[in-house]
Short mmCIF file of C-alpha atoms in Angstrom, two decimals:
data_model
loop_
_atom_site.label_atom_id
_atom_site.label_comp_id
_atom_site.label_asym_id
_atom_site.label_seq_id
_atom_site.Cartn_x
_atom_site.Cartn_y
_atom_site.Cartn_z
CA MET A 1 3.12 14.70 15.93
CA ASN A 2 5.82 16.70 17.41
CA LEU A 3 7.69 13.52 18.01
CA PHE A 4 7.21 12.62 14.15
CA ARG A 5 9.14 16.13 13.66
CA SER A 6 12.60 15.58 11.96
CA ARG A 7 15.25 14.17 13.61
CA VAL A 8 19.10 13.67 12.53
CA SER A 9 21.54 11.61 14.34
CA SER A 10 24.21 13.95 15.41
CA SER A 11 26.73 11.05 15.41
CA ILE A 12 25.88 10.54 11.39
CA VAL A 13 26.06 13.91 10.81
CA SER A 14 29.14 14.37 12.26
CA THR A 15 30.42 11.86 9.86
CA MET A 16 29.21 12.95 6.95
CA ALA A 17 30.74 16.40 7.97
CA GLU A 18 34.11 15.24 8.28
CA GLU A 19 33.70 13.79 4.31
CA LEU A 20 33.50 17.44 3.25
CA GLY A 21 36.48 18.39 5.21
CA SER A 22 37.04 21.63 7.36
CA SER A 23 35.09 24.42 5.88
CA ALA A 24 37.46 27.28 4.58
CA SER A 25 38.77 29.03 7.95
CA THR A 26 39.36 32.67 8.23
CA ALA A 27 42.78 32.43 9.74
CA THR A 28 45.65 29.85 8.91
CA SER A 29 47.69 30.38 12.02
CA SER A 30 47.64 32.44 15.04
CA SER A 31 50.01 35.21 13.70
CA ARG A 32 47.77 35.71 11.13
CA ALA A 33 44.46 35.50 12.89
CA LYS A 34 45.25 39.04 14.76
CA THR A 35 45.85 40.76 11.22
CA ARG A 36 42.63 38.77 9.93
CA SER A 37 40.45 40.12 12.72
CA PHE A 38 40.82 43.56 11.55
CA TRP A 39 39.29 42.72 7.79
CA PRO A 40 35.88 43.81 7.25
CA SER A 41 33.62 40.62 7.49
CA ILE A 42 32.57 40.97 3.94
CA LEU A 43 36.48 39.84 3.24
CA ARG A 44 36.46 36.60 5.09
CA TRP A 45 35.36 33.15 3.54
CA ILE A 46 31.76 31.92 4.88
CA PRO A 47 32.05 28.21 5.45
CA THR A 48 29.81 25.46 4.84
CA SER A 49 29.41 21.66 5.55
CA THR A 50 26.51 18.82 5.66
CA ASP A 51 25.69 20.42 9.10
CA HIS A 52 25.22 23.68 7.48
CA VAL A 53 23.33 22.05 4.53
CA ILE A 54 21.14 19.97 6.78
CA ALA A 55 20.51 22.69 8.99
CA ALA A 56 19.67 25.13 6.15
CA GLU A 57 17.13 22.29 5.18
CA LYS A 58 15.23 22.53 8.79
CA ARG A 59 14.77 25.67 8.15
CA LEU A 60 13.48 25.93 4.81
CA LEU A 61 11.30 22.71 6.12
CA SER A 62 10.02 24.85 8.78
CA LEU A 63 7.65 26.22 5.96
CA VAL A 64 5.75 22.98 5.83
CA LYS A 65 3.01 22.04 8.19
CA THR A 66 2.99 18.32 7.39
CA PRO A 67 4.90 16.65 10.07
CA TYR A 68 7.89 14.83 8.64
CA VAL A 69 11.41 12.46 9.62
CA VAL A 70 14.52 13.05 8.29
CA GLU A 71 16.95 10.18 8.24
CA GLN A 72 20.39 9.34 6.45
CA VAL A 73 19.89 5.70 4.78
CA ASN A 74 22.81 3.55 4.86
CA ILE A 75 23.35 2.43 1.09
CA GLY A 76 27.11 0.86 1.93
CA SER A 77 30.30 1.50 0.33
CA GLY A 78 29.23 0.49 -3.54
CA PRO A 79 27.18 -1.86 -5.37
CA PRO A 80 27.11 -5.38 -4.60
CA GLY A 81 29.56 -7.23 -7.02
CA SER A 82 30.76 -4.04 -8.80
CA LYS A 83 34.41 -2.91 -8.85
CA THR A 84 32.72 0.66 -8.38
CA ARG A 85 33.14 2.24 -4.79
CA TRP A 86 31.61 6.02 -3.94
CA PHE A 87 34.85 7.04 -2.72
CA ARG A 88 38.55 7.05 -3.99
CA SER A 89 39.95 4.50 -1.34
CA LYS A 90 39.77 0.55 -0.67
CA SER A 91 37.89 1.17 2.26
CA ASP A 92 34.40 0.19 3.53
CA GLU A 93 33.20 3.25 4.78
CA PRO A 94 29.58 3.52 4.34
CA ARG A 95 27.33 5.90 2.44
CA PHE A 96 24.22 7.84 3.17
CA ILE A 97 21.38 9.47 1.13
CA ASN A 98 19.61 12.11 3.20
CA THR A 99 15.71 10.93 2.95
CA VAL A 100 12.78 12.92 4.48
CA THR A 101 9.50 11.18 4.58
CA PHE A 102 6.28 13.23 5.80
CA GLN A 103 3.25 11.95 7.15
CA SER A 104 0.33 10.45 5.50
CA LYS A 105 -2.81 8.50 5.59
CA GLU A 106 -2.48 4.81 5.66
CA ASP A 107 -2.51 3.05 2.61
CA SER A 108 -1.64 6.20 0.70
CA PRO A 109 0.22 5.41 -2.63
CA THR A 110 4.16 6.06 -2.14
CA LEU A 111 5.31 9.17 -4.31
CA VAL A 112 9.40 9.21 -4.54
CA MET A 113 10.76 12.74 -5.67
CA VAL A 114 14.03 13.34 -7.12
CA HIS A 115 15.65 16.60 -7.68
CA GLY A 116 17.37 17.92 -10.37
CA TYR A 117 20.80 19.02 -11.12
CA GLY A 118 22.10 21.80 -9.12
CA ALA A 119 19.34 21.52 -6.39
CA SER A 120 18.21 18.87 -3.53
CA GLN A 121 14.89 17.81 -2.25
CA GLY A 122 14.02 20.79 -0.47
CA PHE A 123 13.37 22.73 -3.61
CA PHE A 124 9.85 20.76 -3.49
CA PHE A 125 9.06 22.93 -0.12
CA ARG A 126 5.94 24.63 -1.82
CA ASN A 127 4.49 21.37 -2.79
CA PHE A 128 5.13 18.63 0.38
CA ASP A 129 1.89 19.62 2.36
CA ALA A 130 -0.57 19.29 -0.78
CA LEU A 131 0.94 16.18 -2.28
CA ALA A 132 1.18 14.67 1.50
CA SER A 133 -2.60 14.58 1.39
CA ARG A 134 -2.99 12.18 -0.90
CA PHE A 135 0.26 10.48 -1.17
CA LYS A 136 3.23 9.11 1.32
CA ILE A 137 5.63 11.38 0.34
CA ILE A 138 9.48 10.54 0.31
CA ALA A 139 12.12 12.93 -0.84
CA ILE A 140 15.83 12.35 -1.00
CA ASP A 141 18.92 14.21 -1.75
CA GLN A 142 20.72 12.13 -4.91
CA LEU A 143 24.47 10.60 -4.02
CA GLY A 144 26.86 13.46 -3.99
CA TRP A 145 24.03 16.35 -3.53
CA GLY A 146 22.50 18.36 -0.47
CA GLY A 147 22.55 16.57 2.65
CA SER A 148 23.52 13.23 1.04
CA SER A 149 27.07 11.92 1.57
CA ARG A 150 29.27 13.73 -0.92
CA PRO A 151 32.01 10.93 -1.98
CA ASP A 152 34.93 11.82 -4.49
CA PHE A 153 33.55 11.37 -8.18
CA THR A 154 35.83 9.11 -10.17
CA CYS A 155 33.69 8.12 -13.01
CA LYS A 156 35.31 8.65 -16.34
CA SER A 157 32.40 7.66 -18.74
CA THR A 158 28.83 7.98 -19.35
CA GLU A 159 27.99 4.31 -18.49
CA GLU A 160 30.19 4.58 -15.21
CA THR A 161 28.45 7.83 -14.34
CA GLU A 162 24.94 6.69 -14.93
CA ALA A 163 25.54 3.77 -12.67
CA TRP A 164 26.59 6.32 -9.94
CA PHE A 165 23.11 7.59 -9.93
CA ILE A 166 20.92 4.59 -10.73
CA ASP A 167 22.86 1.80 -8.57
CA SER A 168 23.12 4.26 -5.36
CA PHE A 169 19.11 4.76 -5.93
CA GLU A 170 18.75 0.87 -5.86
CA GLU A 171 20.93 0.60 -2.97
CA TRP A 172 18.44 3.07 -1.02
CA ARG A 173 15.43 1.44 -2.58
CA LYS A 174 16.61 -1.75 -0.97
CA ALA A 175 17.33 -0.50 2.35
CA LYS A 176 13.92 1.49 2.26
CA ASN A 177 12.13 -1.68 1.46
CA LEU A 178 10.30 -0.25 -1.24
CA SER A 179 8.72 -1.67 -4.18
CA ASN A 180 5.64 -0.50 -6.07
CA PHE A 181 6.07 3.25 -5.89
CA ILE A 182 5.46 6.00 -8.39
CA LEU A 183 8.74 8.04 -9.31
CA LEU A 184 8.79 11.50 -9.98
CA GLY A 185 11.91 12.99 -11.17
CA HIS A 186 12.67 16.97 -12.19
CA SER A 187 15.02 18.02 -15.30
CA PHE A 188 18.46 15.63 -14.64
CA GLY A 189 16.47 13.78 -11.64
CA GLY A 190 13.91 12.76 -14.25
CA TYR A 191 16.88 11.48 -16.65
CA VAL A 192 17.96 9.96 -13.67
CA ALA A 193 14.48 7.99 -13.00
CA ALA A 194 13.89 7.30 -16.27
CA LYS A 195 17.23 5.43 -16.50
CA TYR A 196 16.45 3.73 -13.43
CA ALA A 197 12.81 2.33 -14.64
CA LEU A 198 14.56 1.38 -17.63
CA LYS A 199 16.94 -0.84 -15.54
CA HIS A 200 14.71 -1.87 -12.72
CA PRO A 201 10.77 -1.53 -13.84
CA GLU A 202 9.46 -4.04 -11.57
CA HIS A 203 9.84 -1.64 -8.69
CA VAL A 204 8.07 1.33 -10.47
CA GLN A 205 4.41 1.85 -10.77
CA GLN A 206 4.40 5.00 -12.86
CA LEU A 207 7.08 7.38 -14.02
CA ILE A 208 6.12 11.31 -13.71
CA LEU A 209 9.12 13.38 -15.31
CA VAL A 210 9.16 16.66 -14.94
CA GLY A 211 10.57 18.97 -17.26
CA SER A 212 12.80 16.05 -18.12
CA ALA A 213 16.20 16.25 -19.14
CA GLY A 214 18.22 13.85 -21.78
CA PHE A 215 15.70 13.26 -24.44
CA SER A 216 17.58 15.44 -27.28
CA SER A 217 21.06 14.81 -28.60
CA GLU A 218 23.62 16.80 -30.68
CA SER A 219 22.75 15.01 -34.06
CA ASP A 220 19.08 16.76 -33.33
CA SER A 221 18.49 19.07 -36.57
CA LYS A 222 17.81 21.77 -33.91
CA SER A 223 21.29 21.78 -32.41
CA GLU A 224 22.19 23.66 -35.71
CA TRP A 225 22.84 26.78 -33.59
CA LEU A 226 25.24 25.11 -31.25
CA THR A 227 27.47 24.12 -34.54
CA ARG A 228 27.46 27.89 -35.11
CA PHE A 229 27.84 29.11 -31.68
CA ARG A 230 30.89 26.57 -31.34
CA ALA A 231 32.77 28.25 -34.20
CA THR A 232 32.67 31.58 -32.44
CA TRP A 233 35.56 32.45 -29.88
CA LYS A 234 32.62 32.94 -26.93
CA GLY A 235 31.47 29.19 -27.97
CA ALA A 236 35.07 27.97 -28.26
CA VAL A 237 35.97 29.18 -24.46
CA LEU A 238 32.59 27.71 -23.00
CA ASN A 239 32.82 24.21 -24.97
CA HIS A 240 36.35 24.26 -23.66
CA LEU A 241 34.97 25.15 -19.78
CA TRP A 242 32.30 22.47 -20.13
CA GLU A 243 34.62 19.72 -21.37
CA SER A 244 37.06 20.79 -18.61
CA ASN A 245 33.84 20.03 -15.83
CA PHE A 246 33.93 23.38 -14.95
CA THR A 247 30.45 23.64 -12.89
CA PRO A 248 28.32 26.60 -11.89
CA GLN A 249 29.04 25.15 -8.47
CA LYS A 250 32.43 26.04 -8.80
CA VAL A 251 31.99 29.87 -9.78
CA ILE A 252 29.71 29.94 -6.64
CA ARG A 253 32.60 28.58 -4.37
CA GLY A 254 35.39 30.71 -6.16
CA LEU A 255 33.53 33.78 -5.00
CA GLY A 256 33.91 32.79 -1.33
CA PRO A 257 32.12 35.42 0.79
CA LEU A 258 30.41 37.13 -2.20
CA GLY A 259 28.51 33.76 -3.03
CA PRO A 260 25.69 34.00 -0.86
CA ASP A 261 25.05 37.65 -2.60
CA MET A 262 25.41 35.72 -6.06
CA VAL A 263 22.80 33.17 -5.00
CA ARG A 264 20.33 35.68 -3.33
CA ARG A 265 20.76 37.54 -6.63
CA TYR A 266 19.63 34.69 -8.48
CA THR A 267 16.55 33.32 -6.45
CA THR A 268 15.44 36.82 -6.08
CA ALA A 269 15.05 37.24 -9.81
CA ARG A 270 14.23 33.85 -10.98
CA PHE A 271 11.57 33.53 -8.32
CA GLY A 272 10.58 37.01 -8.18
CA ALA A 273 10.96 39.76 -10.86
CA TYR A 274 11.57 37.32 -13.73
CA SER A 275 9.38 34.81 -12.29
CA THR A 276 6.79 33.37 -14.68
CA GLY A 277 4.17 32.41 -11.94
CA GLU A 278 3.93 32.96 -8.32
CA VAL A 279 6.13 34.78 -6.49
CA LEU A 280 8.24 33.96 -3.92
CA ALA A 281 7.24 35.68 -0.26
CA GLY A 282 10.03 37.34 1.49
CA GLU A 283 10.78 34.50 3.93
CA GLU A 284 10.53 31.94 1.48
CA CYS A 285 13.03 33.39 -0.67
CA LYS A 286 15.24 33.98 1.87
CA LEU A 287 15.25 30.57 3.18
CA LEU A 288 15.65 29.14 -0.02
CA THR A 289 18.34 31.13 -1.04
CA ASP A 290 20.00 30.10 2.54
CA TYR A 291 19.57 26.34 1.53
CA VAL A 292 20.54 26.73 -2.24
CA TYR A 293 24.08 28.63 -0.91
CA HIS A 294 24.94 25.57 1.23
CA THR A 295 23.84 22.91 -1.37
CA LEU A 296 25.73 24.48 -4.21
CA ALA A 297 28.93 25.46 -1.92
CA ALA A 298 29.70 22.28 -0.54
CA LYS A 299 32.04 19.63 -1.46
CA ALA A 300 32.21 19.25 -5.34
CA SER A 301 30.75 15.32 -6.12
CA GLY A 302 27.56 14.69 -8.00
CA GLU A 303 27.24 18.29 -9.83
CA LEU A 304 30.86 16.31 -11.65
CA CYS A 305 28.73 14.16 -13.66
CA LEU A 306 27.68 17.00 -15.91
CA LYS A 307 30.28 16.59 -19.11
CA TYR A 308 29.59 12.68 -18.72
CA ILE A 309 26.06 12.80 -19.29
CA PHE A 310 25.48 15.83 -21.48
CA SER A 311 27.34 17.73 -23.98
CA PHE A 312 27.44 21.42 -24.40
CA GLY A 313 24.12 22.71 -24.71
CA ALA A 314 22.62 20.09 -22.21
CA PHE A 315 22.18 17.82 -24.97
CA ALA A 316 22.17 14.05 -23.62
CA ARG A 317 25.14 11.76 -24.91
CA LYS A 318 22.76 8.78 -24.42
CA PRO A 319 19.12 10.12 -25.24
CA LEU A 320 16.34 8.59 -23.54
CA LEU A 321 14.52 8.85 -27.14
CA GLN A 322 16.94 5.89 -28.16
CA SER A 323 15.46 4.24 -25.48
CA ALA A 324 12.12 4.67 -25.91
CA PRO A 325 10.70 1.79 -27.74
CA GLU A 326 12.43 -0.03 -24.49
CA TRP A 327 9.97 1.71 -21.99
CA LYS A 328 7.92 -0.95 -19.52
CA VAL A 329 6.53 1.76 -17.26
CA PRO A 330 3.51 4.01 -17.67
CA THR A 331 4.75 7.69 -17.86
CA THR A 332 3.34 11.13 -17.41
CA PHE A 333 5.44 14.03 -18.42
CA ILE A 334 4.70 17.43 -16.86
CA TYR A 335 6.28 20.38 -18.80
CA GLY A 336 5.78 24.28 -17.61
CA PHE A 337 4.17 26.55 -20.54
CA GLN A 338 7.51 28.58 -20.47
CA ASP A 339 9.92 25.33 -20.05
CA TRP A 340 13.07 26.02 -21.59
CA MET A 341 13.36 22.23 -22.15
CA ASN A 342 11.20 21.19 -24.94
CA TYR A 343 8.11 19.10 -24.90
CA GLU A 344 8.32 18.19 -28.25
CA GLY A 345 11.04 15.26 -27.22
CA ALA A 346 8.29 13.91 -25.01
CA GLN A 347 6.39 13.83 -28.50
CA GLN A 348 8.85 11.82 -30.44
CA ALA A 349 9.46 9.32 -27.23
CA ARG A 350 5.51 8.72 -26.80
CA GLN A 351 5.28 7.74 -30.32
CA LEU A 352 7.72 4.93 -29.84
CA MET A 353 6.50 3.84 -26.14
CA LYS A 354 4.50 0.46 -26.07
CA VAL A 355 3.24 1.87 -22.58
CA PRO A 356 0.47 4.64 -21.64
CA CYS A 357 2.11 8.05 -22.13
CA GLU A 358 0.44 11.57 -21.46
CA ILE A 359 2.07 15.04 -21.74
CA ILE A 360 0.81 17.69 -19.61
CA ARG A 361 1.26 21.31 -19.79
CA VAL A 362 0.96 23.84 -16.93
CA PRO A 363 0.44 27.36 -17.41
CA LYS A 364 2.39 30.12 -15.63
CA ALA A 365 4.71 28.25 -15.17
CA GLY A 366 8.77 27.76 -16.44
CA HIS A 367 11.32 25.00 -15.64
CA PHE A 368 10.81 24.94 -11.73
CA VAL A 369 6.99 24.38 -12.43
CA PHE A 370 6.12 23.07 -8.85
CA ILE A 371 7.53 26.53 -7.76
CA ASP A 372 6.23 28.54 -10.35
CA ASN A 373 2.61 27.46 -10.20
CA PRO A 374 2.32 24.57 -7.37
CA THR A 375 -1.58 24.24 -7.70
CA GLY A 376 -1.49 23.52 -11.32
CA PHE A 377 1.49 21.22 -10.33
CA HIS A 378 -0.57 19.08 -7.79
CA SER A 379 -3.44 19.26 -10.35
CA ALA A 380 -1.21 17.67 -12.48
CA VAL A 381 0.32 15.22 -10.26
CA PHE A 382 -3.14 14.03 -9.13
CA TYR A 383 -4.59 13.77 -12.71
CA ALA A 384 -1.17 11.59 -13.70
CA CYS A 385 -2.25 9.45 -10.78
CA ARG A 386 -5.73 9.46 -10.45
CA MET A 387 -5.94 5.40 -11.07
CA TYR A 388 -4.13 4.96 -7.54
CA ILE A 389 -5.82 7.85 -5.68
CA SER A 390 -9.15 7.62 -6.95
CA PRO A 391 -9.65 4.00 -8.60
CA ASN A 392 -13.37 4.86 -9.48
CA LEU A 393 -12.46 7.95 -11.14
CA GLU A 394 -9.79 6.70 -13.77
CA THR A 395 -11.74 8.69 -16.44
CA GLU A 396 -11.61 12.18 -14.50
CA ARG A 397 -11.31 15.14 -16.37
CA LEU A 398 -8.21 17.05 -17.24
CA PRO A 399 -8.40 20.02 -14.46
CA GLU A 400 -9.04 23.36 -15.67
CA GLY A 401 -5.95 25.20 -17.12
CA LEU A 402 -3.88 22.17 -17.96
CA THR A 403 -3.71 20.86 -21.47
CA LEU A 404 -2.63 17.64 -23.09
CA ALA A 405 0.10 18.06 -25.72
#
């Protein structure tokens, strides 16, 4: 069992670390080093790199009991036959997707988990043990996030940006030789998962979209408040920052040594004092905070997709609702009762779909339903996949506490 534990090639990690460049230094010359040595440690820049992300991931996953392996899956330098390259040069340098695979029972259905914006696969740390009892779990960091390669983001349109994520995922799938898997995506990861399934439906058995982004557009009547807000000076400033691709991660980097404390304040508030469900324990919160900081503060890459996929207010530039009639994969939506993503968009999409579709709502949970109410989330996933894990129980009743919308 111990041999099955996480192993990451030091040579690959070193290569990836070089992509991020050297961490911010506490001294730029020997003459200044002596002066800086007298500065309080709080004023020194806190370094981060892919090495730090991988190390933080390992510490967070120490909370998981199920044995797992970590691998850096080579996805090449860009999609075959495309002029797009995942870096700003003509080099054929390969890129990697950080992949965690959990030990499972033989013949278990494969469940691939894709994180959301500003997150990484470690956010599912509360779910791996329970889900691995029924599935072969494979969790990834999308290209430009977490412990995956972080090439320069050169996309200039919505189409190019979608291709960045869809094509890199497809190259990862080919490298892993996967097919007929269940694809689960959270928030922005749900948007990517849905777009991938629209392009490559032959590989996906079922979609599970958790608090998925991307179903509403600015043309929706409910966006009138945004038009009014933009007319104010605050709205104008925020809209300008959005269109300038000023991301939340830039704030964390700009704070330097104060960044970790900002992240700690967020995690302790969101998953503690203001939690809509099960509060994180002390060690969980500490390890998640460390992990979140390093994933946010590392080199900007995938995060720069934001303005190309969404307009200010998180309205999709190419809403999934428009593609609903083309859906070819059975889909289950999962939302927390307090999720700020409105499940009504999924209801509208269901009316246009020609495939089976369910919408499950989980109590005592917000947007991070899998952290807020892991038990309810697991029950929702098991119910959604009942035909794959319990073929004789296709008509199994909805677990207590969950509701269908």
